[in-house]
Coordinates of C-alpha atoms in Angstrom, one line a residue:
M1 CA -6.5 19.5 -19.8
L2 CA -7.2 17.5 -16.6
V3 CA -10.8 17.0 -17.6
G4 CA -9.9 15.5 -21.0
A5 CA -7.2 13.4 -19.4
A6 CA -9.6 12.1 -16.8
L7 CA -12.1 11.2 -19.5
A8 CA -9.4 9.4 -21.5
L9 CA -8.3 7.5 -18.4
Q10 CA -11.8 6.6 -17.5
V11 CA -12.3 4.9 -20.9
A12 CA -8.9 3.1 -20.5
A13 CA -9.7 1.9 -17.0
V14 CA -12.9 0.1 -18.0
W15 CA -12.3 -3.6 -17.0
G16 CA -10.7 -5.6 -19.8
A17 CA -9.9 -2.6 -21.9
A18 CA -6.2 -2.1 -23.0
P19 CA -4.9 0.9 -21.2
R20 CA -2.4 3.3 -22.9
T21 CA 1.1 3.3 -21.4
S22 CA 3.8 5.9 -21.6
G23 CA 6.6 3.4 -21.6
A24 CA 8.0 5.1 -18.5
G25 CA 6.7 2.5 -16.1
N26 CA 4.0 -0.1 -15.3
A27 CA 2.3 1.5 -12.3
L28 CA -1.1 3.2 -12.4
A29 CA 0.6 6.5 -11.6
D30 CA 2.6 6.2 -14.8
L31 CA -0.6 5.7 -16.8
H32 CA -2.0 8.8 -15.2
T33 CA 1.2 10.8 -16.0
A34 CA 1.0 9.7 -19.6
L35 CA -2.5 11.3 -19.8
G36 CA -1.3 14.6 -18.2
V37 CA -2.7 13.9 -14.7
T38 CA -0.2 15.2 -12.2
C39 CA 0.7 14.0 -8.7
A40 CA -1.1 17.0 -7.3
S41 CA -4.3 15.9 -8.9
C42 CA -4.5 13.0 -6.4
H43 CA -2.3 14.1 -3.5
G44 CA -2.8 17.9 -3.4
T45 CA -0.1 20.5 -3.3
A46 CA 1.3 20.0 0.1
K47 CA 5.1 19.4 0.3
V48 CA 4.5 16.0 2.0
A49 CA 1.7 13.9 0.5
A50 CA -0.3 12.4 3.4
V51 CA -2.5 9.4 2.8
D52 CA -4.8 8.1 5.5
D53 CA -4.7 4.4 6.2
S54 CA -8.2 3.9 4.9
E55 CA -7.2 5.9 1.8
R56 CA -10.4 7.9 1.8
S57 CA -9.0 11.1 0.3
I58 CA -7.5 9.2 -2.6
N59 CA -10.7 7.4 -3.3
V60 CA -12.7 10.7 -3.3
T61 CA -10.4 11.8 -6.1
C62 CA -10.9 8.5 -8.0
V63 CA -14.7 8.8 -7.8
G64 CA -14.5 12.4 -8.8
C65 CA -12.8 11.5 -12.1
H66 CA -14.2 8.1 -12.9
G67 CA -17.5 7.9 -11.0
N68 CA -18.6 5.5 -8.3
L69 CA -18.8 1.7 -8.5
D70 CA -22.3 1.8 -10.0
A71 CA -21.1 4.2 -12.7
M72 CA -18.1 2.0 -13.5
A73 CA -20.2 -1.1 -13.5
A74 CA -22.5 0.4 -16.1
Q75 CA -19.5 0.8 -18.4
A76 CA -18.6 -2.9 -18.4
R77 CA -17.8 -4.2 -21.8
A78 CA -20.8 -5.8 -23.4
G79 CA -20.7 -9.6 -23.0
S80 CA -18.4 -9.4 -19.9
H81 CA -19.2 -12.5 -17.8
V82 CA -18.0 -11.0 -14.5
N83 CA -18.4 -7.4 -13.6
P84 CA -15.9 -6.6 -10.9
H85 CA -17.5 -3.3 -10.0
K86 CA -20.7 -5.0 -9.0
S87 CA -20.2 -7.7 -6.5
H88 CA -21.1 -9.1 -3.1
L89 CA -18.3 -7.1 -1.5
G90 CA -20.6 -4.0 -1.7
D91 CA -19.3 -0.4 -1.7
I92 CA -15.5 -0.8 -1.4
N93 CA -12.7 1.6 -2.1
C94 CA -11.1 1.8 -5.6
T95 CA -7.7 1.3 -4.0
V96 CA -8.7 -2.2 -2.8
C97 CA -7.7 -3.3 -6.4
H98 CA -6.2 -0.2 -8.1
M99 CA -2.7 0.7 -6.6
G100 CA -1.0 3.9 -7.6
H101 CA 2.7 3.0 -7.3
V102 CA 2.8 -0.8 -7.1
Q103 CA 1.2 -3.6 -9.1
S104 CA -2.6 -3.5 -9.2
K105 CA -4.5 -6.7 -8.5
A106 CA -8.2 -7.6 -8.6
Y107 CA -9.2 -8.4 -5.0
C108 CA -11.7 -11.0 -6.4
T109 CA -8.8 -13.2 -7.4
N110 CA -8.0 -13.9 -3.7
C111 CA -10.9 -16.4 -3.9
H112 CA -11.9 -16.7 -7.5
A113 CA -9.9 -18.0 -10.5
F114 CA -11.2 -15.2 -12.8
A115 CA -9.0 -14.3 -15.8
M116 CA -9.3 -10.6 -15.0
K117 CA -7.3 -7.9 -16.8
I118 CA -6.7 -4.8 -14.8
P119 CA -4.9 -1.6 -15.7
A120 CA -1.4 -1.6 -14.3
G121 CA -1.7 -5.3 -13.5
D122 CA 1.8 -6.1 -14.7
P123 CA 4.7 -6.3 -12.2
V124 CA 6.1 -2.9 -11.4
P125 CA 9.9 -2.7 -11.3
Q126 CA 10.9 -1.4 -7.9
K127 CA 13.6 1.2 -7.8
P128 CA 16.3 0.8 -5.1
A129 CA 15.3 2.7 -2.0
P130 CA 17.4 5.8 -1.4
K131 CA 19.6 5.9 1.6
A132 CA 17.5 7.4 4.4
A133 CA 18.8 10.5 5.9
K134 CA 19.2 10.5 9.7
K135 CA 16.1 11.8 11.3
A136 CA 15.4 12.9 14.8
A137 CA 13.4 10.4 16.8
V138 CA 9.7 11.0 16.2
K139 CA 7.4 10.5 19.2
Q140 CA 4.8 7.8 18.4
R141 CA 1.3 9.4 18.3
V142 CA -1.2 8.5 21.0
E143 CA -5.0 8.6 20.6
R144 CA -7.8 7.9 23.0
A145 CA -11.1 6.1 22.7
D146 CA -13.6 4.5 25.1
V147 CA -13.7 1.2 23.2
V148 CA -11.5 -0.3 20.5
V149 CA -12.9 -3.1 18.4
I150 CA -10.5 -5.3 16.5
G151 CA -11.9 -6.8 13.3
A152 CA -14.7 -5.3 11.2
G153 CA -16.7 -8.4 10.3
A154 CA -20.3 -8.9 11.5
A155 CA -19.3 -9.5 15.2
G156 CA -17.0 -6.4 15.2
M157 CA -19.5 -4.1 13.5
T158 CA -22.3 -5.4 15.9
A159 CA -20.1 -4.8 18.9
A160 CA -19.1 -1.3 17.7
I161 CA -22.7 -0.3 17.0
T162 CA -23.9 -1.7 20.3
A163 CA -21.2 0.1 22.3
H164 CA -21.7 3.3 20.4
D165 CA -25.5 3.2 21.0
A166 CA -24.7 2.8 24.7
G167 CA -22.8 6.0 24.7
A168 CA -19.2 4.9 24.2
R169 CA -16.7 6.5 21.7
V170 CA -15.6 3.6 19.5
I171 CA -12.8 3.0 17.1
L172 CA -13.2 0.0 14.8
I173 CA -9.9 -1.4 13.4
E174 CA -9.6 -3.7 10.4
K175 CA -6.4 -5.0 8.8
Q176 CA -7.9 -5.8 5.4
P177 CA -8.8 -3.1 2.8
I178 CA -12.5 -4.0 3.1
T179 CA -14.9 -4.6 5.9
G180 CA -17.1 -7.7 6.2
G181 CA -14.6 -10.5 7.0
N182 CA -15.9 -14.1 6.7
S183 CA -19.3 -12.8 7.5
M184 CA -19.5 -11.3 4.0
L185 CA -19.3 -14.8 2.6
A186 CA -21.9 -16.5 4.8
A187 CA -24.5 -18.1 2.6
G188 CA -27.0 -20.3 4.4
G189 CA -28.6 -18.1 7.1
M190 CA -28.9 -17.3 10.8
N191 CA -30.4 -19.8 13.2
A192 CA -32.8 -18.5 15.8
A193 CA -35.6 -20.0 17.9
G194 CA -39.0 -18.7 18.7
T195 CA -38.9 -15.8 16.3
R196 CA -41.8 -13.7 14.9
F197 CA -41.0 -15.1 11.4
Q198 CA -41.2 -18.7 12.6
K199 CA -44.5 -18.0 14.4
A200 CA -45.9 -16.4 11.3
K201 CA -45.2 -19.5 9.3
G202 CA -46.5 -21.8 12.0
I203 CA -43.1 -23.3 12.9
A204 CA -43.0 -24.6 16.4
D205 CA -39.5 -24.1 17.9
S206 CA -38.1 -23.4 21.3
V207 CA -34.9 -22.2 23.0
E208 CA -34.5 -25.6 24.6
L209 CA -34.7 -27.4 21.2
M210 CA -32.1 -25.1 19.6
Y211 CA -29.9 -25.7 22.7
Q212 CA -30.2 -29.4 22.4
D213 CA -29.6 -29.4 18.6
T214 CA -26.5 -27.3 19.1
M215 CA -25.1 -29.4 21.9
K216 CA -25.7 -32.6 20.0
G217 CA -24.3 -31.2 16.8
G218 CA -21.1 -30.2 18.6
G219 CA -20.5 -33.6 20.1
N220 CA -21.8 -32.4 23.5
I221 CA -18.5 -30.7 24.3
G222 CA -19.7 -27.1 23.8
D223 CA -19.8 -24.9 26.8
P224 CA -23.4 -25.3 28.1
A225 CA -23.6 -21.8 29.4
L226 CA -22.5 -20.2 26.1
V227 CA -24.8 -22.5 24.1
R228 CA -27.8 -21.5 26.3
V229 CA -27.0 -17.8 25.7
L230 CA -26.8 -18.5 21.9
A231 CA -30.2 -20.1 21.9
K232 CA -31.9 -17.8 24.4
E233 CA -30.8 -14.5 22.8
S234 CA -31.2 -15.6 19.2
A235 CA -34.7 -14.3 18.6
G236 CA -33.7 -11.0 20.2
S237 CA -30.8 -10.8 17.7
V238 CA -33.1 -11.3 14.8
D239 CA -35.3 -8.5 16.1
W240 CA -32.2 -6.3 16.5
L241 CA -31.0 -6.9 13.0
T242 CA -34.5 -6.3 11.7
S243 CA -34.6 -3.0 13.5
L244 CA -31.5 -1.9 11.7
G245 CA -33.1 -2.7 8.3
A246 CA -32.1 -6.3 7.7
D247 CA -34.5 -8.7 5.9
I248 CA -34.2 -12.2 7.4
S249 CA -37.8 -13.1 7.1
D250 CA -37.4 -16.3 5.0
V251 CA -37.0 -19.4 7.1
G252 CA -35.4 -22.7 6.0
R253 CA -33.5 -25.6 7.5
M254 CA -29.9 -26.7 7.6
G255 CA -28.1 -29.8 8.8
G256 CA -28.5 -30.8 12.4
A257 CA -31.7 -28.7 13.0
S258 CA -34.8 -30.4 14.2
V259 CA -37.1 -27.7 12.6
N260 CA -36.9 -24.8 10.2
R261 CA -35.0 -22.1 12.0
T262 CA -32.5 -20.7 9.5
H263 CA -33.4 -17.1 8.8
R264 CA -32.3 -15.4 5.5
P265 CA -33.5 -12.7 3.1
K266 CA -36.7 -13.3 1.1
G267 CA -36.3 -15.7 -1.8
G268 CA -33.3 -17.3 -0.1
A269 CA -30.6 -14.8 -1.0
A270 CA -27.2 -15.1 0.7
V271 CA -27.4 -13.8 4.3
G272 CA -23.8 -12.7 4.8
A273 CA -23.4 -9.9 2.3
H274 CA -26.8 -8.6 3.1
I275 CA -26.2 -8.4 6.9
A276 CA -22.7 -7.1 6.4
G277 CA -24.0 -4.3 4.2
V278 CA -26.7 -3.4 6.7
L279 CA -24.3 -3.3 9.6
K280 CA -21.8 -1.2 7.6
K281 CA -24.5 1.2 6.6
N282 CA -25.5 1.6 10.3
A283 CA -22.0 2.1 11.4
V284 CA -21.4 4.8 8.8
Q285 CA -24.6 6.5 9.7
R286 CA -23.5 6.7 13.3
R287 CA -20.1 8.1 12.1
I288 CA -18.2 5.3 13.9
D289 CA -14.5 5.7 13.3
I290 CA -13.6 2.7 11.0
R291 CA -10.0 2.3 10.1
L292 CA -9.0 0.0 7.2
N293 CA -5.5 -1.3 6.3
S294 CA -4.7 -1.1 10.0
K295 CA -3.4 -4.1 12.0
V296 CA -3.3 -4.3 15.7
V297 CA 0.1 -5.7 16.6
K298 CA -0.1 -5.6 20.4
L299 CA -2.6 -5.3 23.3
I300 CA -1.3 -2.8 25.9
E301 CA -1.5 -3.8 29.6
D302 CA -0.9 -1.8 32.7
N303 CA 1.2 -3.1 35.7
K304 CA -1.9 -4.8 37.0
G305 CA -2.5 -6.8 33.8
R306 CA -5.4 -4.8 32.8
I307 CA -5.9 -4.2 29.0
T308 CA -5.6 -0.5 28.5
G309 CA -5.3 -0.1 24.7
V310 CA -3.7 -1.3 21.5
Q311 CA -0.7 -0.6 19.3
V312 CA -1.7 -0.3 15.7
E313 CA 0.4 -0.5 12.5
G314 CA -1.3 1.6 9.8
K315 CA -0.5 1.0 6.1
H316 CA 0.5 4.6 5.7
S317 CA 0.7 6.1 9.2
G318 CA 3.0 3.5 10.7
L319 CA 2.9 2.6 14.4
Y320 CA 0.7 4.4 16.9
T321 CA -1.1 3.8 20.1
I322 CA -4.8 4.0 21.0
K323 CA -5.5 4.1 24.8
A324 CA -8.9 2.7 25.6
K325 CA -10.9 1.6 28.6
A326 CA -12.0 -1.6 26.9
V327 CA -10.9 -3.7 23.9
V328 CA -13.1 -6.1 22.0
L329 CA -11.5 -8.9 19.9
T330 CA -13.6 -9.9 16.9
A331 CA -10.9 -10.8 14.5
G332 CA -12.2 -14.2 13.3
G333 CA -10.7 -17.6 13.0
F334 CA -7.7 -19.1 11.1
S335 CA -9.1 -21.2 8.3
A336 CA -7.1 -19.2 5.7
N337 CA -3.8 -19.8 7.7
A338 CA -2.7 -23.1 6.1
D339 CA 0.3 -23.4 8.5
K340 CA -1.8 -23.0 11.6
V341 CA -4.5 -25.4 10.3
A342 CA -1.8 -28.0 9.5
F343 CA -0.2 -27.5 13.0
Y344 CA -3.4 -28.4 14.7
R345 CA -4.7 -30.9 12.1
P346 CA -1.9 -32.3 10.0
E347 CA -4.4 -34.4 8.0
Y348 CA -5.9 -31.2 6.6
K349 CA -2.6 -30.0 5.1
G350 CA -3.0 -28.9 1.5
M351 CA -6.8 -28.8 1.7
T352 CA -8.5 -25.8 0.1
T353 CA -10.3 -23.2 2.2
S354 CA -13.6 -21.4 1.7
N355 CA -12.3 -18.4 3.8
Q356 CA -11.3 -14.9 2.8
P357 CA -7.5 -14.1 3.1
G358 CA -7.8 -12.2 6.4
A359 CA -8.8 -15.2 8.4
T360 CA -5.4 -16.0 9.8
G361 CA -5.9 -16.1 13.6
D362 CA -4.2 -12.8 14.5
G363 CA -6.8 -12.0 17.2
M364 CA -6.4 -15.3 18.9
D365 CA -2.6 -14.7 19.0
L366 CA -3.1 -11.3 20.5
G367 CA -5.4 -12.5 23.2
A368 CA -3.2 -15.5 24.0
K369 CA 0.0 -13.4 24.3
A370 CA -1.8 -11.2 26.7
G371 CA -2.7 -14.2 28.9
G372 CA -6.0 -15.4 27.5
E373 CA -6.8 -19.1 27.5
L374 CA -7.3 -20.9 24.2
K375 CA -9.6 -23.9 24.0
D376 CA -10.7 -26.4 21.4
M377 CA -8.0 -25.3 18.9
K378 CA -7.9 -28.7 17.2
E379 CA -11.6 -28.5 16.4
I380 CA -11.5 -27.4 12.8
Q381 CA -14.5 -27.9 10.6
I382 CA -14.3 -29.0 7.0
H383 CA -17.4 -28.0 5.0
P384 CA -18.7 -30.8 2.7
T385 CA -19.7 -28.7 -0.3
V386 CA -16.9 -26.5 -1.6
A387 CA -17.1 -26.4 -5.4
A388 CA -14.4 -28.7 -6.8
G389 CA -11.4 -26.8 -8.1
S390 CA -12.4 -23.6 -6.4
R391 CA -12.8 -21.9 -3.0
I392 CA -16.5 -21.2 -3.6
L393 CA -18.7 -22.6 -0.8
I394 CA -22.0 -24.1 -2.0
T395 CA -24.4 -23.2 0.7
E396 CA -26.0 -25.9 2.8
A397 CA -29.3 -24.3 2.0
V398 CA -29.2 -25.9 -1.4
R399 CA -29.4 -29.3 0.3
G400 CA -31.9 -27.9 2.8
N401 CA -34.2 -26.9 -0.1
G402 CA -34.1 -30.4 -1.5
A403 CA -30.9 -31.1 -3.4
I404 CA -29.3 -34.6 -3.0
L405 CA -25.7 -35.8 -2.9
V406 CA -24.7 -38.5 -5.4
N407 CA -21.4 -40.2 -6.0
H408 CA -19.6 -40.9 -9.2
E409 CA -21.5 -44.1 -9.5
G410 CA -24.8 -42.1 -9.5
K411 CA -26.0 -43.2 -6.1
R412 CA -27.0 -41.4 -2.9
F413 CA -24.7 -42.3 0.0
V414 CA -25.7 -40.1 3.0
N415 CA -28.4 -38.2 4.7
E416 CA -27.9 -34.7 3.1
L417 CA -29.0 -32.9 6.3
T418 CA -26.7 -34.7 8.6
T419 CA -24.0 -32.6 10.4
R420 CA -21.1 -31.2 8.4
D421 CA -18.5 -33.5 9.9
K422 CA -20.5 -36.6 8.9
A423 CA -21.3 -35.3 5.5
S424 CA -17.7 -34.4 4.8
A425 CA -16.5 -37.8 6.0
A426 CA -19.0 -39.5 3.7
I427 CA -17.9 -37.6 0.7
L428 CA -14.2 -38.2 1.3
A429 CA -15.0 -42.0 1.4
Q430 CA -16.4 -41.8 -2.2
T431 CA -14.5 -42.4 -5.5
G432 CA -12.4 -39.3 -6.2
K433 CA -13.2 -37.9 -2.7
S434 CA -15.9 -35.8 -4.3
A435 CA -19.6 -35.9 -5.1
Y436 CA -22.3 -34.1 -7.0
L437 CA -25.1 -31.9 -5.7
V438 CA -28.1 -32.7 -7.9
F439 CA -31.2 -30.5 -8.1
D440 CA -33.9 -29.4 -10.5
E441 CA -35.5 -26.1 -11.7
G442 CA -37.9 -26.1 -8.8
I443 CA -35.1 -26.1 -6.3
R444 CA -33.2 -23.5 -8.3
K445 CA -36.1 -21.2 -8.2
S446 CA -36.6 -21.7 -4.4
L447 CA -33.2 -20.3 -3.5
K448 CA -32.0 -17.1 -5.1
Q449 CA -28.3 -17.5 -4.4
I450 CA -28.2 -20.6 -6.6
D451 CA -28.2 -18.2 -9.6
G452 CA -24.8 -17.1 -8.5
Y453 CA -23.3 -20.6 -9.1
F454 CA -24.5 -20.4 -12.7
H455 CA -22.9 -17.0 -13.0
L456 CA -19.6 -18.5 -11.8
E457 CA -20.0 -21.4 -14.3
L458 CA -20.0 -24.1 -11.6
V459 CA -23.1 -25.9 -12.8
K460 CA -23.5 -28.8 -15.3
E461 CA -27.0 -29.3 -16.7
G462 CA -29.3 -31.4 -18.9
A463 CA -32.9 -31.3 -20.2
T464 CA -33.4 -34.8 -18.8
I465 CA -31.8 -36.8 -16.0
Q466 CA -30.2 -38.9 -18.8
E467 CA -28.6 -35.8 -20.3
L468 CA -27.4 -34.6 -16.9
A469 CA -25.8 -38.0 -16.3
A470 CA -23.9 -37.7 -19.5
A471 CA -22.7 -34.2 -18.6
I472 CA -21.3 -35.4 -15.3
N473 CA -20.2 -38.8 -16.6
V474 CA -22.2 -41.1 -14.3
P475 CA -24.4 -44.1 -15.3
A476 CA -27.7 -42.7 -16.6
T477 CA -29.8 -45.7 -15.5
V478 CA -28.4 -45.5 -12.0
L479 CA -28.9 -41.8 -11.6
E480 CA -32.5 -42.1 -12.9
A481 CA -33.2 -44.8 -10.4
T482 CA -31.6 -42.7 -7.6
V483 CA -33.8 -39.7 -8.4
A484 CA -36.9 -41.8 -8.7
S485 CA -36.2 -43.4 -5.3
Y486 CA -35.8 -39.9 -3.8
N487 CA -39.0 -38.7 -5.3
A488 CA -40.8 -41.7 -3.9
A489 CA -39.4 -40.8 -0.5
F490 CA -40.9 -37.3 -1.0
D491 CA -44.3 -38.8 -1.9
G492 CA -44.2 -41.1 1.0
K493 CA -42.9 -38.5 3.4
S494 CA -40.2 -40.9 4.6
D495 CA -36.6 -41.7 3.5
P496 CA -36.1 -45.4 4.3
D497 CA -32.6 -45.4 2.8
F498 CA -30.9 -42.5 4.7
K499 CA -33.5 -41.2 7.2
R500 CA -33.3 -37.7 5.9
P501 CA -35.7 -35.8 8.2
D502 CA -37.0 -33.3 5.8
I503 CA -37.7 -33.6 2.0
P504 CA -39.2 -30.2 1.1
R505 CA -39.3 -30.8 -2.7
P506 CA -39.0 -33.6 -5.2
I507 CA -36.6 -33.5 -8.2
R508 CA -39.0 -33.6 -11.1
T509 CA -39.0 -30.3 -12.9
A510 CA -36.7 -29.9 -15.9
R511 CA -34.0 -28.6 -16.3
Y512 CA -31.7 -30.7 -14.1
Y513 CA -28.5 -29.6 -12.6
A514 CA -25.3 -30.8 -10.8
I515 CA -22.3 -29.2 -9.1
E516 CA -19.3 -31.2 -8.2
V517 CA -18.2 -30.6 -4.6
K518 CA -15.4 -31.5 -2.2
P519 CA -14.8 -30.8 1.5
G520 CA -12.7 -27.8 2.4
V521 CA -11.5 -26.1 5.5
H522 CA -14.3 -23.8 6.6
Y523 CA -14.4 -22.9 10.3
T524 CA -12.4 -23.0 13.4
M525 CA -14.5 -23.9 16.5
G526 CA -11.6 -23.2 18.9
G527 CA -10.4 -19.8 20.1
L528 CA -10.2 -17.6 23.2
K529 CA -12.2 -18.8 26.2
I530 CA -15.0 -16.4 27.2
N531 CA -17.8 -16.2 29.7
A532 CA -21.5 -15.4 29.2
D533 CA -20.7 -11.7 29.4
G534 CA -18.1 -11.9 26.6
Q535 CA -15.1 -11.4 28.9
V536 CA -11.9 -13.2 27.9
L537 CA -10.8 -15.6 30.5
A538 CA -7.2 -16.2 31.7
A539 CA -5.9 -19.8 32.3
S540 CA -6.9 -19.3 36.0
G541 CA -10.5 -18.9 34.9
T542 CA -10.7 -15.3 36.0
P543 CA -11.9 -12.6 33.5
M544 CA -9.1 -10.4 32.0
A545 CA -9.8 -6.9 33.0
G546 CA -10.8 -4.7 30.0
L547 CA -10.7 -7.5 27.4
F548 CA -13.8 -8.9 25.6
A549 CA -14.3 -11.1 22.6
A550 CA -17.0 -12.4 20.2
G551 CA -17.4 -14.5 17.1
E552 CA -15.0 -17.0 15.6
V553 CA -12.1 -15.6 17.6
T554 CA -13.6 -17.4 20.6
G555 CA -14.0 -21.1 21.4
G556 CA -16.7 -23.0 23.3
V557 CA -19.9 -22.3 21.5
H558 CA -19.8 -24.9 18.8
G559 CA -18.1 -27.9 20.4
N560 CA -16.4 -30.1 17.8
N561 CA -18.7 -29.2 15.0
R562 CA -20.6 -26.0 14.1
L563 CA -24.1 -26.4 12.8
G564 CA -24.9 -24.4 9.6
G565 CA -26.6 -21.1 10.5
N566 CA -25.1 -20.9 14.0
S567 CA -22.1 -18.7 12.9
I568 CA -24.1 -15.6 12.0
S569 CA -26.2 -16.3 15.1
E570 CA -23.1 -16.3 17.3
T571 CA -21.5 -13.2 15.8
I572 CA -24.6 -11.1 16.3
T573 CA -25.6 -12.4 19.7
F574 CA -22.1 -12.4 21.2
G575 CA -21.2 -9.2 19.3
R576 CA -24.1 -7.5 21.0
I577 CA -23.1 -8.9 24.4
A578 CA -19.4 -8.0 24.1
G579 CA -20.3 -4.4 22.9
A580 CA -22.7 -3.9 25.7
S581 CA -20.3 -5.3 28.4
A582 CA -17.5 -3.0 27.1
A583 CA -19.7 0.0 27.1
K584 CA -20.9 -0.9 30.6
L585 CA -17.3 -1.0 31.8
V586 CA -16.7 2.4 30.2
K587 CA -19.7 3.9 32.0
G588 CA -18.6 2.5 35.4
G589 CA -20.5 -0.8 35.4
A590 CA -19.4 -4.0 37.1
K591 CA -17.9 -5.9 34.2
K592 CA -14.2 -5.3 34.4

């Protein structure tokens, strides 16, 4: 009976198919019941159904009946434009989207405007909660670990792996139902100087040049000590990632860089999902304790102000405490927190963001409440090229590989490889406060991730420049002249109009393409103040005992403007440093 019911449900659950309902309710549990699947099939026969916060046991049952994500992806209806079971999010739990007793929702729609149908996607009427019987007070459970890492993006997974490999027992806490954070969305690449991959391509670079570029790009207000660490350790971080199985052997250029130093997978694929997948695989192989749907609500201090653990609120388990010898904050920035963005920068109120929904600044708040100093909080970056009408970031690597920016009059108006703040300001000064990225088939083939923009239907195209001009409603003769002038600059190896420092390709190969872009809130340069060992600093300037931080939760590395490619570089380098410092403290080292 259950086998037949499971097969029937499997067919019904294929994305876009119309599921059968019993009429008894709208929840996924009701659909299962209508097919003869009992509560015990998912929850077992125990009197009290226990579900872990990461929902691993439930997902094992889901996969047992329906197959894994690859199996479900293979069943997608012919002609489906978007396959939700095959995405850049990687191997995620079924329960990220499919909820048993409340309304199901496609996680993709947090960022994308896909018209996705999902079984049990209609609102579920909520029954009045029964009056709770008086219960005896239950003692809150207490666990122990050497190191607790808060936030499972690239910085957090890097810190966790590093601390684990140094001999520490690590618990990695993530409030979202998936790992990866904003790192999962990183597109352009990872900046590093003096790497083996640069040397193999004959690219002359140095730690000093990367330091100077980063300081200049950030308005010379970045912390020089932290920027030097970023540059000095960048090649080592590339080697470390490569040793874990990452491919970042392709090298390109992004805005503000003097030479090609942006490392990414071969063919120019997006770096973030690749690195996040490699880090997660390594964390799982090491059996690091990763807890999803778990939010740290408080840092625990002893009577001397030393951080000695965390209080966690699990989705199913409720409040509990983890005592630890060291805590590492890697919970990211706050670009998805519209209220916090508007508080610090009122002029950005109502602006879209390119960030995933978990980027709300919780880690900064935790550190600040414990006494950590915040710095540069008003330094919020808007990225110049977010696809108009969406939250989809168009990677800076498109411009780095040769695309140009033109306005609604069909003219170039800025050096496409200038820093993000200047490019954003230039776009906002144009008609409609938007512009078009224009490129050709040659540029498309040079960067694999451009194919994704076609998949998302963000691209207009034409067989000729004239046809493209008609598609985006700009004067054809002007656009033709603009492209011809740019091609002449390529031929002459000089851009007299806008002084673009690098023109790697002309725009001559049909077909021709354009994506309308607008600036959007992208990155928060401010955060908790740290030193070169990743220790969080109090307002007095002294390190807070037992507390470390890395990644976008910190401030000081990027000044008032982050260069493209420096985010992943920061998360890996300072994630390694914070993880190593935390493990050293656990093992009796000096960093307290």
